[in-house]
């Protein structure tokens, strides 16, 4: 399955934390490297063209020693989403915050672990729910 996704990390004073993530590292569970965005607040972006190479990204970001964890924002946009989703630290865990007028819809979990878990679709509430999708997470494996 091909699902292009962009991830933006915004974090003040985090150059030292994000520096290693701008370099290739085959030991990480996720593949790729972030590019620096030149903003007055620290910003980095990465793009994935498949789902498997991004597995474990959020857990990795949670594990880092952020200078201001309460200010870390992770914006994620999958190719089928209507807008970027927003994750922030809550008790040391990156948690998706609800966005007004939008909901995350989840497909049924696959019968086997042959396929990576789906992050679901972030769609406007006016959009009809596709058959088989629901607002409750049906695949318990983390998609990120």
Short mmCIF file of N, CA, C and O in Angstrom, two decimals:
data_model
loop_
_atom_site.label_atom_id
_atom_site.label_comp_id
_atom_site.label_asym_id
_atom_site.label_seq_id
_atom_site.Cartn_x
_atom_site.Cartn_y
_atom_site.Cartn_z
N UNK A 1 0.85 -1.18 0.00
CA UNK A 1 0.00 0.00 0.00
C UNK A 1 0.89 1.23 0.00
O UNK A 1 1.83 1.34 0.75
N UNK A 2 0.59 2.17 -0.85
CA UNK A 2 1.35 3.42 -0.90
C UNK A 2 0.53 4.51 -0.26
O UNK A 2 -0.56 4.82 -0.69
N UNK A 3 1.04 5.09 0.81
CA UNK A 3 0.39 6.20 1.47
C UNK A 3 1.46 7.26 1.73
O UNK A 3 2.22 7.16 2.67
N UNK A 4 1.49 8.26 0.89
CA UNK A 4 2.44 9.35 1.08
C UNK A 4 2.03 10.11 2.33
O UNK A 4 0.84 10.37 2.55
N UNK A 5 2.98 10.47 3.15
CA UNK A 5 2.70 11.22 4.37
C UNK A 5 3.83 12.21 4.62
O UNK A 5 5.00 11.92 4.35
N UNK A 6 3.45 13.37 5.12
CA UNK A 6 4.42 14.38 5.53
C UNK A 6 4.29 14.57 7.02
O UNK A 6 3.18 14.61 7.56
N UNK A 7 5.44 14.70 7.67
CA UNK A 7 5.49 14.92 9.11
C UNK A 7 6.33 16.16 9.36
O UNK A 7 7.45 16.27 8.86
N UNK A 8 5.78 17.07 10.13
CA UNK A 8 6.49 18.29 10.53
C UNK A 8 6.61 18.28 12.04
O UNK A 8 5.61 18.05 12.74
N UNK A 9 7.81 18.49 12.54
CA UNK A 9 8.03 18.61 13.97
C UNK A 9 8.37 20.06 14.26
O UNK A 9 9.29 20.62 13.65
N UNK A 10 7.63 20.67 15.17
CA UNK A 10 7.91 22.03 15.63
C UNK A 10 8.28 21.93 17.11
O UNK A 10 7.52 21.37 17.91
N UNK A 11 9.46 22.43 17.45
CA UNK A 11 9.93 22.32 18.83
C UNK A 11 10.96 23.41 19.11
O UNK A 11 11.99 23.46 18.45
N UNK A 12 10.68 24.28 20.08
CA UNK A 12 11.65 25.34 20.39
C UNK A 12 12.91 24.79 21.03
O UNK A 12 12.87 23.84 21.81
N UNK A 13 14.03 25.39 20.67
CA UNK A 13 15.33 25.07 21.27
C UNK A 13 15.69 23.59 21.16
O UNK A 13 16.33 23.03 22.05
N UNK A 14 15.33 22.94 20.05
CA UNK A 14 15.52 21.50 19.93
C UNK A 14 16.53 21.11 18.85
O UNK A 14 16.53 19.97 18.39
N UNK A 15 17.40 22.03 18.46
CA UNK A 15 18.40 21.71 17.43
C UNK A 15 19.26 20.51 17.83
O UNK A 15 19.53 19.64 17.01
N UNK A 16 19.68 20.46 19.09
CA UNK A 16 20.53 19.37 19.56
C UNK A 16 19.77 18.04 19.55
O UNK A 16 20.32 17.00 19.19
N UNK A 17 18.50 18.07 19.91
CA UNK A 17 17.68 16.85 19.94
C UNK A 17 17.42 16.35 18.53
O UNK A 17 17.51 15.15 18.25
N UNK A 18 17.07 17.24 17.63
CA UNK A 18 16.71 16.84 16.27
C UNK A 18 17.92 16.62 15.37
O UNK A 18 17.79 15.96 14.34
N UNK A 19 19.07 17.13 15.73
CA UNK A 19 20.27 16.97 14.90
C UNK A 19 20.51 15.55 14.41
O UNK A 19 20.69 15.32 13.21
N UNK A 20 20.52 14.56 15.32
CA UNK A 20 20.76 13.19 14.86
C UNK A 20 19.68 12.66 13.90
O UNK A 20 19.96 11.79 13.09
N UNK A 21 18.49 13.20 13.97
CA UNK A 21 17.40 12.74 13.10
C UNK A 21 17.50 13.31 11.70
O UNK A 21 16.74 12.93 10.82
N UNK A 22 18.46 14.21 11.49
CA UNK A 22 18.69 14.75 10.14
C UNK A 22 19.76 13.93 9.40
O UNK A 22 20.10 14.26 8.28
N UNK A 23 20.26 12.89 10.07
CA UNK A 23 21.28 12.02 9.49
C UNK A 23 20.70 10.62 9.29
O UNK A 23 19.89 10.16 10.09
N UNK A 24 21.11 9.91 8.24
CA UNK A 24 20.66 8.52 8.06
C UNK A 24 21.11 7.66 9.24
O UNK A 24 22.19 7.87 9.79
N UNK A 25 20.27 6.70 9.63
CA UNK A 25 20.60 5.80 10.73
C UNK A 25 19.80 4.52 10.55
O UNK A 25 18.60 4.50 10.80
N UNK A 26 20.46 3.45 10.14
CA UNK A 26 19.79 2.18 9.88
C UNK A 26 19.31 1.47 11.15
O UNK A 26 18.55 0.51 11.06
N UNK A 27 19.73 1.94 12.31
CA UNK A 27 19.32 1.28 13.55
C UNK A 27 17.92 1.72 14.02
O UNK A 27 17.35 1.10 14.91
N UNK A 28 17.38 2.78 13.42
CA UNK A 28 16.05 3.25 13.82
C UNK A 28 14.97 2.33 13.25
O UNK A 28 15.15 1.73 12.19
N UNK A 29 13.82 2.27 13.92
CA UNK A 29 12.70 1.46 13.41
C UNK A 29 12.07 2.12 12.18
O UNK A 29 11.52 1.44 11.34
N UNK A 30 12.18 3.43 12.06
CA UNK A 30 11.65 4.15 10.91
C UNK A 30 12.83 4.54 10.01
O UNK A 30 13.97 4.59 10.45
N UNK A 31 12.52 4.79 8.75
CA UNK A 31 13.58 5.08 7.78
C UNK A 31 13.46 6.50 7.26
O UNK A 31 12.37 7.05 7.16
N UNK A 32 14.59 7.08 6.92
CA UNK A 32 14.61 8.43 6.38
C UNK A 32 15.30 9.39 7.32
O UNK A 32 15.87 9.00 8.34
N UNK A 33 15.23 10.66 6.95
CA UNK A 33 15.83 11.68 7.81
C UNK A 33 15.05 12.98 7.65
O UNK A 33 14.48 13.26 6.60
N UNK A 34 15.03 13.75 8.70
CA UNK A 34 14.34 15.03 8.69
C UNK A 34 15.19 16.09 8.01
O UNK A 34 16.42 16.03 8.05
N UNK A 35 14.55 17.03 7.39
CA UNK A 35 15.19 18.21 6.81
C UNK A 35 14.82 19.41 7.69
O UNK A 35 13.67 19.54 8.13
N UNK A 36 15.75 20.29 7.90
CA UNK A 36 15.52 21.49 8.72
C UNK A 36 14.65 22.47 7.95
O UNK A 36 14.87 22.72 6.77
N UNK A 37 13.64 23.01 8.62
CA UNK A 37 12.86 24.13 8.10
C UNK A 37 13.41 25.38 8.75
O UNK A 37 13.63 25.40 9.96
N UNK A 38 13.64 26.39 8.00
CA UNK A 38 14.23 27.60 8.56
C UNK A 38 13.13 28.53 9.04
O UNK A 38 12.66 29.41 8.32
N UNK A 39 12.72 28.28 10.28
CA UNK A 39 11.67 29.05 10.95
C UNK A 39 12.28 29.69 12.19
O UNK A 39 13.30 29.24 12.69
N UNK A 40 11.62 30.69 12.73
CA UNK A 40 12.15 31.30 13.95
C UNK A 40 12.02 30.34 15.13
O UNK A 40 12.75 30.42 16.10
N UNK A 41 11.08 29.41 15.06
CA UNK A 41 10.99 28.32 16.04
C UNK A 41 11.52 27.09 15.34
O UNK A 41 11.41 26.97 14.14
N UNK A 42 12.13 26.17 16.04
CA UNK A 42 12.69 24.99 15.41
C UNK A 42 11.65 24.20 14.64
O UNK A 42 10.58 23.91 15.16
N UNK A 43 11.96 23.85 13.40
CA UNK A 43 11.04 23.08 12.57
C UNK A 43 11.80 22.13 11.66
O UNK A 43 12.84 22.48 11.12
N UNK A 44 11.25 20.91 11.51
CA UNK A 44 11.86 19.88 10.68
C UNK A 44 10.75 19.14 9.93
O UNK A 44 9.64 19.01 10.44
N UNK A 45 11.06 18.64 8.75
CA UNK A 45 10.06 17.94 7.95
C UNK A 45 10.66 16.66 7.36
O UNK A 45 11.86 16.61 7.09
N UNK A 46 9.81 15.66 7.21
CA UNK A 46 10.18 14.42 6.54
C UNK A 46 8.98 13.97 5.73
O UNK A 46 7.83 14.25 6.11
N UNK A 47 9.24 13.30 4.61
CA UNK A 47 8.16 12.77 3.79
C UNK A 47 8.38 11.27 3.61
O UNK A 47 9.51 10.84 3.37
N UNK A 48 7.31 10.51 3.76
CA UNK A 48 7.34 9.07 3.57
C UNK A 48 6.49 8.74 2.36
O UNK A 48 5.43 9.32 2.16
N UNK A 49 6.93 7.75 1.57
CA UNK A 49 6.12 7.37 0.41
C UNK A 49 5.46 6.00 0.60
O UNK A 49 4.75 5.53 -0.26
N UNK A 50 5.69 5.38 1.72
CA UNK A 50 5.06 4.09 2.07
C UNK A 50 4.80 4.08 3.58
O UNK A 50 5.35 4.88 4.32
N UNK A 51 3.99 3.12 4.02
CA UNK A 51 3.64 3.06 5.44
C UNK A 51 4.71 2.37 6.28
O UNK A 51 5.00 2.82 7.39
N UNK A 52 5.32 1.29 5.82
CA UNK A 52 6.29 0.55 6.64
C UNK A 52 7.47 1.39 7.11
O UNK A 52 7.89 1.28 8.26
N UNK A 53 8.06 2.23 6.25
CA UNK A 53 9.26 2.98 6.68
C UNK A 53 9.00 3.98 7.81
O UNK A 53 9.94 4.51 8.38
N UNK A 54 7.75 4.24 8.16
CA UNK A 54 7.49 5.23 9.21
C UNK A 54 7.11 4.59 10.54
O UNK A 54 6.89 5.27 11.53
N UNK A 55 7.08 3.28 10.59
CA UNK A 55 6.70 2.56 11.80
C UNK A 55 7.65 2.88 12.95
O UNK A 55 8.86 2.77 12.82
N UNK A 56 7.09 3.29 14.07
CA UNK A 56 7.86 3.60 15.26
C UNK A 56 8.30 5.05 15.39
O UNK A 56 8.94 5.42 16.37
N UNK A 57 7.94 5.89 14.42
CA UNK A 57 8.40 7.29 14.46
C UNK A 57 7.91 8.02 15.71
O UNK A 57 8.70 8.66 16.41
N UNK A 58 6.62 7.93 16.03
CA UNK A 58 6.12 8.68 17.19
C UNK A 58 6.74 8.17 18.49
O UNK A 58 7.08 8.97 19.37
N UNK A 59 6.92 6.86 18.62
CA UNK A 59 7.55 6.32 19.84
C UNK A 59 8.99 6.85 19.96
O UNK A 59 9.44 7.18 21.05
N UNK A 60 9.68 6.94 18.84
CA UNK A 60 11.05 7.46 18.86
C UNK A 60 11.03 8.93 19.31
O UNK A 60 11.82 9.33 20.17
N UNK A 61 10.14 9.72 18.74
CA UNK A 61 10.07 11.14 19.11
C UNK A 61 9.72 11.29 20.59
O UNK A 61 10.25 12.17 21.27
N UNK A 62 8.85 10.43 21.12
CA UNK A 62 8.50 10.49 22.55
C UNK A 62 9.71 10.24 23.44
O UNK A 62 9.80 10.78 24.54
N UNK A 63 10.63 9.41 22.98
CA UNK A 63 11.77 8.99 23.81
C UNK A 63 12.87 10.05 23.91
O UNK A 63 13.78 9.91 24.71
N UNK A 64 12.79 11.10 23.11
CA UNK A 64 13.86 12.09 23.07
C UNK A 64 13.77 13.05 24.26
O UNK A 64 12.70 13.30 24.80
N UNK A 65 14.91 13.60 24.63
CA UNK A 65 15.00 14.53 25.77
C UNK A 65 14.75 15.96 25.29
O UNK A 65 15.68 16.75 25.12
N UNK A 66 13.49 16.28 25.07
CA UNK A 66 13.11 17.61 24.58
C UNK A 66 13.35 18.66 25.66
O UNK A 66 13.01 18.43 26.82
N UNK A 67 13.90 19.82 25.30
CA UNK A 67 14.08 20.87 26.31
C UNK A 67 12.74 21.43 26.80
O UNK A 67 12.64 21.85 27.95
N UNK A 68 11.72 21.41 25.95
CA UNK A 68 10.38 21.91 26.32
C UNK A 68 9.34 20.93 25.77
O UNK A 68 8.66 21.23 24.78
N UNK A 69 9.18 19.76 26.39
CA UNK A 69 8.28 18.74 25.83
C UNK A 69 6.84 19.23 25.69
O UNK A 69 6.14 18.81 24.77
N UNK A 70 6.43 20.13 26.55
CA UNK A 70 5.05 20.64 26.49
C UNK A 70 4.81 21.50 25.25
O UNK A 70 3.66 21.77 24.90
N UNK A 71 5.87 21.90 24.57
CA UNK A 71 5.75 22.74 23.37
C UNK A 71 5.99 21.98 22.07
O UNK A 71 5.88 22.57 20.99
N UNK A 72 6.32 20.70 22.15
CA UNK A 72 6.56 19.91 20.95
C UNK A 72 5.24 19.69 20.23
O UNK A 72 4.24 19.28 20.83
N UNK A 73 5.22 19.99 18.93
CA UNK A 73 4.04 19.75 18.10
C UNK A 73 4.48 18.90 16.91
O UNK A 73 5.47 19.20 16.26
N UNK A 74 3.73 17.84 16.65
CA UNK A 74 3.99 16.99 15.50
C UNK A 74 2.75 17.08 14.61
O UNK A 74 1.64 16.77 15.05
N UNK A 75 2.95 17.53 13.40
CA UNK A 75 1.86 17.65 12.42
C UNK A 75 2.04 16.55 11.39
O UNK A 75 3.13 16.38 10.83
N UNK A 76 0.97 15.78 11.15
CA UNK A 76 1.04 14.66 10.22
C UNK A 76 -0.08 14.79 9.21
O UNK A 76 -1.25 14.98 9.57
N UNK A 77 0.30 14.66 7.93
CA UNK A 77 -0.70 14.71 6.84
C UNK A 77 -0.49 13.51 5.93
O UNK A 77 0.53 13.41 5.26
N UNK A 78 -1.43 12.57 5.96
CA UNK A 78 -1.44 11.46 5.02
C UNK A 78 -2.11 11.93 3.74
O UNK A 78 -2.95 12.84 3.77
N UNK A 79 -1.79 11.29 2.63
CA UNK A 79 -2.30 11.75 1.33
C UNK A 79 -3.81 11.81 1.25
O UNK A 79 -4.35 12.60 0.49
N UNK A 80 -4.53 11.02 2.02
CA UNK A 80 -5.99 11.03 1.95
C UNK A 80 -6.64 11.88 3.05
O UNK A 80 -7.87 11.94 3.13
N UNK A 81 -5.85 12.51 3.88
CA UNK A 81 -6.40 13.37 4.94
C UNK A 81 -6.88 14.70 4.38
O UNK A 81 -6.33 15.20 3.39
N UNK A 82 -7.86 15.28 5.04
CA UNK A 82 -8.35 16.60 4.65
C UNK A 82 -7.48 17.73 5.21
O UNK A 82 -7.52 18.85 4.70
N UNK A 83 -6.73 17.45 6.28
CA UNK A 83 -5.84 18.46 6.87
C UNK A 83 -4.78 17.76 7.70
O UNK A 83 -4.82 16.54 7.87
N UNK A 84 -3.82 18.51 8.20
CA UNK A 84 -2.80 17.96 9.09
C UNK A 84 -3.44 17.61 10.43
O UNK A 84 -4.26 18.36 10.95
N UNK A 85 -3.05 16.47 10.99
CA UNK A 85 -3.40 16.13 12.37
C UNK A 85 -2.34 16.70 13.29
O UNK A 85 -1.21 16.93 12.88
N UNK A 86 -2.70 16.94 14.54
CA UNK A 86 -1.80 17.54 15.51
C UNK A 86 -1.60 16.60 16.70
O UNK A 86 -2.58 16.18 17.32
N UNK A 87 -0.35 16.27 16.98
CA UNK A 87 0.02 15.46 18.14
C UNK A 87 0.85 16.34 19.06
O UNK A 87 1.73 17.07 18.62
N UNK A 88 0.59 16.24 20.36
CA UNK A 88 1.39 16.93 21.38
C UNK A 88 1.62 15.98 22.54
O UNK A 88 0.90 15.00 22.71
N UNK A 89 2.64 16.30 23.35
CA UNK A 89 2.96 15.46 24.51
C UNK A 89 1.90 15.61 25.59
O UNK A 89 1.54 16.71 25.98
N UNK A 90 1.42 14.48 26.06
CA UNK A 90 0.51 14.39 27.20
C UNK A 90 1.05 13.27 28.08
O UNK A 90 1.05 12.11 27.67
N UNK A 91 1.56 13.61 29.26
CA UNK A 91 2.13 12.62 30.17
C UNK A 91 3.21 11.78 29.48
O UNK A 91 3.25 10.56 29.62
N UNK A 92 4.06 12.42 28.68
CA UNK A 92 5.17 11.76 28.02
C UNK A 92 4.81 10.97 26.78
O UNK A 92 5.65 10.28 26.22
N UNK A 93 3.56 11.06 26.33
CA UNK A 93 3.11 10.32 25.16
C UNK A 93 2.59 11.31 24.12
O UNK A 93 1.82 12.22 24.44
N UNK A 94 3.02 11.13 22.87
CA UNK A 94 2.49 11.96 21.80
C UNK A 94 1.06 11.51 21.52
O UNK A 94 0.81 10.36 21.16
N UNK A 95 0.14 12.42 21.73
CA UNK A 95 -1.29 12.14 21.64
C UNK A 95 -1.93 13.03 20.60
O UNK A 95 -1.67 14.24 20.57
N UNK A 96 -2.77 12.46 19.75
CA UNK A 96 -3.46 13.27 18.75
C UNK A 96 -4.54 14.10 19.43
O UNK A 96 -5.33 13.58 20.22
N UNK A 97 -4.54 15.38 19.13
CA UNK A 97 -5.55 16.27 19.68
C UNK A 97 -6.70 16.39 18.69
O UNK A 97 -6.48 16.48 17.48
N UNK A 98 -7.93 16.39 19.20
CA UNK A 98 -9.07 16.54 18.29
C UNK A 98 -9.07 17.93 17.65
O UNK A 98 -8.76 18.92 18.31
N UNK A 99 -9.40 17.96 16.37
CA UNK A 99 -9.49 19.22 15.65
C UNK A 99 -10.95 19.53 15.39
O UNK A 99 -11.70 18.66 14.92
N UNK A 100 -11.39 20.74 15.67
CA UNK A 100 -12.79 21.09 15.43
C UNK A 100 -13.20 20.82 13.99
O UNK A 100 -12.47 21.14 13.05
N UNK A 101 -14.34 20.19 13.83
CA UNK A 101 -14.89 19.95 12.50
C UNK A 101 -14.29 18.77 11.77
O UNK A 101 -14.60 18.54 10.61
N UNK A 102 -13.43 17.99 12.44
CA UNK A 102 -12.77 16.84 11.81
C UNK A 102 -12.86 15.62 12.71
O UNK A 102 -13.04 15.75 13.92
N UNK A 103 -12.71 14.45 12.13
CA UNK A 103 -12.68 13.20 12.89
C UNK A 103 -11.76 12.22 12.18
O UNK A 103 -11.59 12.30 10.96
N UNK A 104 -11.16 11.34 12.95
CA UNK A 104 -10.31 10.30 12.38
C UNK A 104 -11.15 9.04 12.24
O UNK A 104 -11.74 8.56 13.18
N UNK A 105 -11.18 8.51 11.02
CA UNK A 105 -11.93 7.30 10.71
C UNK A 105 -10.95 6.15 10.50
O UNK A 105 -9.93 6.32 9.82
N UNK A 106 -11.26 5.00 11.06
CA UNK A 106 -10.36 3.85 10.99
C UNK A 106 -11.00 2.71 10.21
O UNK A 106 -12.16 2.38 10.42
N UNK A 107 -10.21 2.09 9.32
CA UNK A 107 -10.71 0.90 8.62
C UNK A 107 -10.64 -0.31 9.55
O UNK A 107 -9.97 -0.26 10.58
N UNK A 108 -11.30 -1.39 9.20
CA UNK A 108 -11.17 -2.62 10.00
C UNK A 108 -9.72 -3.08 10.02
O UNK A 108 -8.97 -2.86 9.07
N UNK A 109 -9.32 -3.71 11.11
CA UNK A 109 -7.97 -4.24 11.22
C UNK A 109 -7.79 -5.37 10.21
O UNK A 109 -8.72 -6.13 9.95
N UNK A 110 -6.59 -5.49 9.63
CA UNK A 110 -6.35 -6.61 8.71
C UNK A 110 -6.39 -7.94 9.46
O UNK A 110 -6.13 -7.99 10.67
N UNK A 111 -6.68 -9.00 8.75
CA UNK A 111 -6.78 -10.33 9.36
C UNK A 111 -5.42 -10.85 9.83
O UNK A 111 -5.33 -11.66 10.75
N UNK A 112 -4.34 -10.39 9.18
CA UNK A 112 -2.99 -10.84 9.55
C UNK A 112 -2.10 -9.61 9.75
O UNK A 112 -2.49 -8.49 9.43
N UNK A 113 -0.90 -9.83 10.23
CA UNK A 113 0.07 -8.74 10.41
C UNK A 113 0.94 -8.56 9.17
O UNK A 113 1.98 -7.91 9.23
N UNK A 114 0.51 -9.13 8.06
CA UNK A 114 1.25 -8.99 6.80
C UNK A 114 1.33 -7.52 6.37
O UNK A 114 2.31 -7.08 5.79
N UNK A 115 0.28 -6.76 6.68
CA UNK A 115 0.22 -5.36 6.29
C UNK A 115 0.41 -4.48 7.52
O UNK A 115 -0.03 -4.83 8.61
N UNK A 116 1.05 -3.32 7.35
CA UNK A 116 1.22 -2.42 8.50
C UNK A 116 -0.13 -1.84 8.91
O UNK A 116 -1.07 -1.77 8.11
N UNK A 117 -0.25 -1.40 10.16
CA UNK A 117 -1.51 -0.80 10.61
C UNK A 117 -1.77 0.52 9.91
O UNK A 117 -0.85 1.27 9.58
N UNK A 118 -3.03 0.80 9.69
CA UNK A 118 -3.42 2.05 9.04
C UNK A 118 -3.59 3.15 10.08
O UNK A 118 -4.15 2.91 11.15
N UNK A 119 -3.14 4.37 9.79
CA UNK A 119 -3.37 5.48 10.71
C UNK A 119 -4.79 6.00 10.64
O UNK A 119 -5.20 6.84 11.43
N UNK A 120 -5.57 5.52 9.68
CA UNK A 120 -6.93 6.03 9.49
C UNK A 120 -6.92 7.27 8.61
O UNK A 120 -5.90 7.64 8.03
N UNK A 121 -8.06 7.89 8.53
CA UNK A 121 -8.25 9.07 7.67
C UNK A 121 -8.75 10.23 8.52
O UNK A 121 -9.70 10.06 9.30
N UNK A 122 -8.15 11.39 8.40
CA UNK A 122 -8.62 12.57 9.11
C UNK A 122 -9.48 13.37 8.14
O UNK A 122 -8.97 14.01 7.22
N UNK A 123 -10.78 13.27 8.33
CA UNK A 123 -11.74 13.88 7.40
C UNK A 123 -12.68 14.84 8.11
O UNK A 123 -12.94 14.72 9.32
N UNK A 124 -13.20 15.77 7.33
CA UNK A 124 -14.22 16.69 7.84
C UNK A 124 -15.45 15.89 8.30
O UNK A 124 -15.77 14.86 7.72
N UNK A 125 -16.13 16.38 9.31
CA UNK A 125 -17.28 15.64 9.82
C UNK A 125 -18.44 15.61 8.83
O UNK A 125 -19.30 14.74 8.91
N UNK A 126 -18.44 16.50 7.84
CA UNK A 126 -19.49 16.49 6.82
C UNK A 126 -19.33 15.34 5.82
O UNK A 126 -20.26 14.99 5.11
N UNK A 127 -18.13 14.75 5.77
CA UNK A 127 -17.85 13.68 4.82
C UNK A 127 -18.50 12.38 5.31
O UNK A 127 -18.38 12.03 6.48
N UNK A 128 -19.16 11.68 4.42
CA UNK A 128 -19.80 10.41 4.78
C UNK A 128 -18.76 9.38 5.20
O UNK A 128 -17.66 9.32 4.64
N UNK A 129 -19.10 8.56 6.18
CA UNK A 129 -18.21 7.51 6.66
C UNK A 129 -18.24 6.35 5.67
O UNK A 129 -19.30 5.81 5.37
N UNK A 130 -17.06 5.96 5.13
CA UNK A 130 -17.04 4.82 4.20
C UNK A 130 -17.47 3.53 4.89
O UNK A 130 -17.27 3.37 6.10
N UNK A 131 -18.01 2.61 4.15
CA UNK A 131 -18.44 1.32 4.68
C UNK A 131 -17.28 0.63 5.39
O UNK A 131 -16.17 0.56 4.86
N UNK A 132 -17.54 0.14 6.60
CA UNK A 132 -16.53 -0.58 7.37
C UNK A 132 -15.66 0.29 8.24
O UNK A 132 -14.96 -0.21 9.11
N UNK A 133 -15.66 1.60 8.04
CA UNK A 133 -14.84 2.51 8.85
C UNK A 133 -15.61 2.92 10.11
O UNK A 133 -16.83 2.90 10.13
N UNK A 134 -14.87 3.28 11.15
CA UNK A 134 -15.49 3.79 12.37
C UNK A 134 -14.57 4.82 13.01
O UNK A 134 -13.41 4.96 12.63
N UNK A 135 -15.09 5.52 14.01
CA UNK A 135 -14.28 6.51 14.72
C UNK A 135 -13.48 5.87 15.85
O UNK A 135 -12.63 6.52 16.43
N UNK A 136 -13.75 4.61 16.18
CA UNK A 136 -12.95 3.93 17.22
C UNK A 136 -11.86 3.12 16.54
O UNK A 136 -12.07 2.52 15.48
N UNK A 137 -10.69 3.13 17.13
CA UNK A 137 -9.54 2.46 16.52
C UNK A 137 -9.78 0.95 16.52
O UNK A 137 -9.95 0.35 17.57
N UNK A 138 -9.74 0.35 15.36
CA UNK A 138 -10.00 -1.08 15.23
C UNK A 138 -8.74 -1.92 15.16
O UNK A 138 -8.79 -3.10 15.41
N UNK A 139 -7.62 -1.35 14.82
CA UNK A 139 -6.34 -2.05 14.79
C UNK A 139 -5.53 -1.49 15.94
O UNK A 139 -5.18 -0.31 15.96
N UNK A 140 -5.25 -2.30 16.94
CA UNK A 140 -4.58 -1.82 18.16
C UNK A 140 -3.09 -1.55 17.98
O UNK A 140 -2.45 -0.95 18.84
N UNK A 141 -2.50 -1.99 16.87
CA UNK A 141 -1.08 -1.73 16.63
C UNK A 141 -0.88 -0.25 16.30
O UNK A 141 -1.69 0.33 15.58
N UNK A 142 0.18 0.38 16.83
CA UNK A 142 0.40 1.79 16.49
C UNK A 142 0.76 1.96 15.01
O UNK A 142 1.57 1.21 14.47
N UNK A 143 0.14 2.93 14.37
CA UNK A 143 0.38 3.19 12.95
C UNK A 143 1.63 4.04 12.72
O UNK A 143 2.17 4.06 11.63
N UNK A 144 2.06 4.73 13.72
CA UNK A 144 3.24 5.59 13.60
C UNK A 144 4.28 5.12 14.58
O UNK A 144 5.18 5.67 14.94
#
